[in-house]
Amino acid sequence: MKTELKKKFSIVFHEECSHVFFAPGRINLIGEHTDYNGGFVFPCAITFGTYGAIRLRQDRKLRFFSENFASLDIIESHLDHLEYRKEDDWANYCKGVLLTLIKKGYPIPQGFDLYIYGNIPHGSGLSSSASLEVLVGTMCQALFHLDISMKDIALLAQQAENEYIGVNCGIMDQFIIAMGKENHAIALNTQTLDYTYTPIDLKDHVILIMNTCKERKLSDSKYNERRNECEQALKSLQKKAPIQQLCDLTVEKFDQISYVIEDPILLKRAKHAVYENERVKKAMIALQQDDLITFGQYMNQSHLSLKEDYEVTGIELDTLVEATWQQEGVLGARMTGAGFGGCAIALVKKDQVEQIQQAILTQYLDRIGYPCQFYVAAIGMGAGELA
Ligand code: GLA
């Protein structure tokens, strides 16, 4: 991959690149829409991701080229003019990170030429944008010798997504992409940012990623709306309990005081957050005890809660997950990430993967009218330079 990228870089920019970096995509095993409510998440990095070949320039110009958006050709920008421009399209994600770094006082003394190639399926909800953002942060850290930790790169990339792109996402995606470790998930407390690595050894099972192939962009989804709903529910609950975030509540406490939320929709949103947080903690214990059966049941419950209470699934994800539940050899399945299309994951018996995929595909095609796609997940490393 590295040699190939170097070659492609020189075709586009007529110079040799000096470094090649990689940042992964992610799946979340369980703990969905908890990260902006102060709860736990349990994601892992996958081996699909974003590659970047780079060469520093002597001036302050920036030139971006993506193989995935080759028809846009080279997008030019400048370190002194990093404001959002619609026509800069995907390059805005890079510019947002650069501007955020500069605003925080990190010195970015010179521009660069950057060649991007990503193999995260487009619009699949496996965090291609966070991957690109963390990639740029990681490159700047290395090439400009910035005194910034990987954890702070994650926070900075999240800030760029929130303020520059305008998606009010939580910290999960940027954190796992910056901090991921091969064959491990991260149990992350999003309130304190304390985390532990949990080895993932699924024995005779694998994680199957299932793509609805319903493209969606977070920026035009109901993501920000869900966040606002949680904030409103929190305000009501704060009349009865001294909490900072929804996930400060246990399920028992929530059930005692949830009557203060008058709006039935807001009640459902808050219920999901609190119950999902309890579920992710129990699911992490089940996995540590190698109890895959229980883990799978929590995955199923999580999906139902995201469908019925949080209402972020939709017909494509529901069809996919419900078809998966019917198959022999499946321990659990749920949507992963923000929802509204994108991907689901399932815990599947290794030697039955083929049959299971075929059966799901037939049902999905029949109901939705176009095929879904499958990938067996390999849990990879976080962002860094390719040796
Ligand atoms: C998106 C966001 C994350 C998180 C998930 C839902 O991936 O970027 O911060 O909120 O949705 O769990």
Coordinates of N, CA and C and ligand atoms in Angstrom, one line a residue, residues 26 28 31-36 41 125 127 169-174 216 218 223 337-339, ligand 1:
R26 N -14.0 2.8 12.5 CA -14.3 2.1 13.7 C -15.7 1.4 13.7
N28 N -18.6 0.2 16.8 CA -18.9 0.3 18.2 C -19.6 -1.0 18.6
G31 N -23.1 0.5 23.3 CA -23.0 1.8 24.0 C -23.2 2.8 22.9
E32 N -24.5 2.9 22.4 CA -24.7 3.9 21.3 C -25.5 5.1 21.8
H33 N -25.0 6.2 21.3 CA -25.6 7.5 21.7 C -25.5 7.8 23.2
T34 N -24.5 7.2 23.8 CA -24.2 7.5 25.2 C -23.1 8.5 25.3
D35 N -22.3 8.6 24.3 CA -21.0 9.4 24.5 C -21.2 10.9 24.7
Y36 N -22.3 11.4 24.2 CA -22.6 12.8 24.5 C -23.6 13.0 25.7
V41 N -18.8 3.8 26.2 CA -18.9 3.2 24.9 C -17.8 2.1 24.8
G125 N -21.1 4.9 7.7 CA -21.2 5.1 9.2 C -20.1 4.5 9.9
S127 N -17.3 5.9 10.2 CA -16.4 7.1 10.7 C -15.4 7.5 9.7
C169 N -21.0 15.9 17.4 CA -20.8 14.5 17.8 C -20.1 14.4 19.1
G170 N -20.1 13.2 19.7 CA -19.4 13.0 21.0 C -18.0 12.6 20.7
I171 N -17.3 12.0 21.6 CA -15.8 11.8 21.5 C -15.5 10.4 21.0
M172 N -16.5 9.5 21.0 CA -16.2 8.1 20.7 C -15.3 7.9 19.4
D173 N -15.7 8.4 18.3 CA -15.1 8.0 17.1 C -13.6 8.5 17.0
Q174 N -13.5 9.8 17.3 CA -12.1 10.3 17.3 C -11.2 9.6 18.3
R216 N -25.7 7.9 4.2 CA -26.2 9.0 5.0 C -25.0 9.9 5.5
L218 N -23.9 12.5 8.5 CA -24.4 12.9 9.8 C -24.9 14.4 9.8
Y223 N -29.1 13.6 13.9 CA -28.1 13.5 15.0 C -28.2 14.7 16.0
G337 N -22.8 2.7 15.5 CA -22.6 4.1 15.1 C -23.9 4.9 15.3
A338 N -24.0 6.0 14.5 CA -25.1 6.9 14.7 C -26.5 6.4 14.3
G339 N -26.5 5.5 13.3 CA -27.8 5.0 12.8 C -28.2 5.7 11.5
Ligands
GLA1 C1 -21.6 9.0 15.8 C2 -20.9 10.1 16.6 C3 -20.4 9.5 17.9 C4 -21.5 8.8 18.7 C5 -22.3 7.8 17.7 C6 -23.5 7.2 18.4 O1 -20.7 8.0 15.4 O2 -19.8 10.6 15.9 O3 -19.9 10.5 18.7 O4 -22.4 9.7 19.2 O5 -22.7 8.4 16.5 O6 -23.1 6.4 19.4

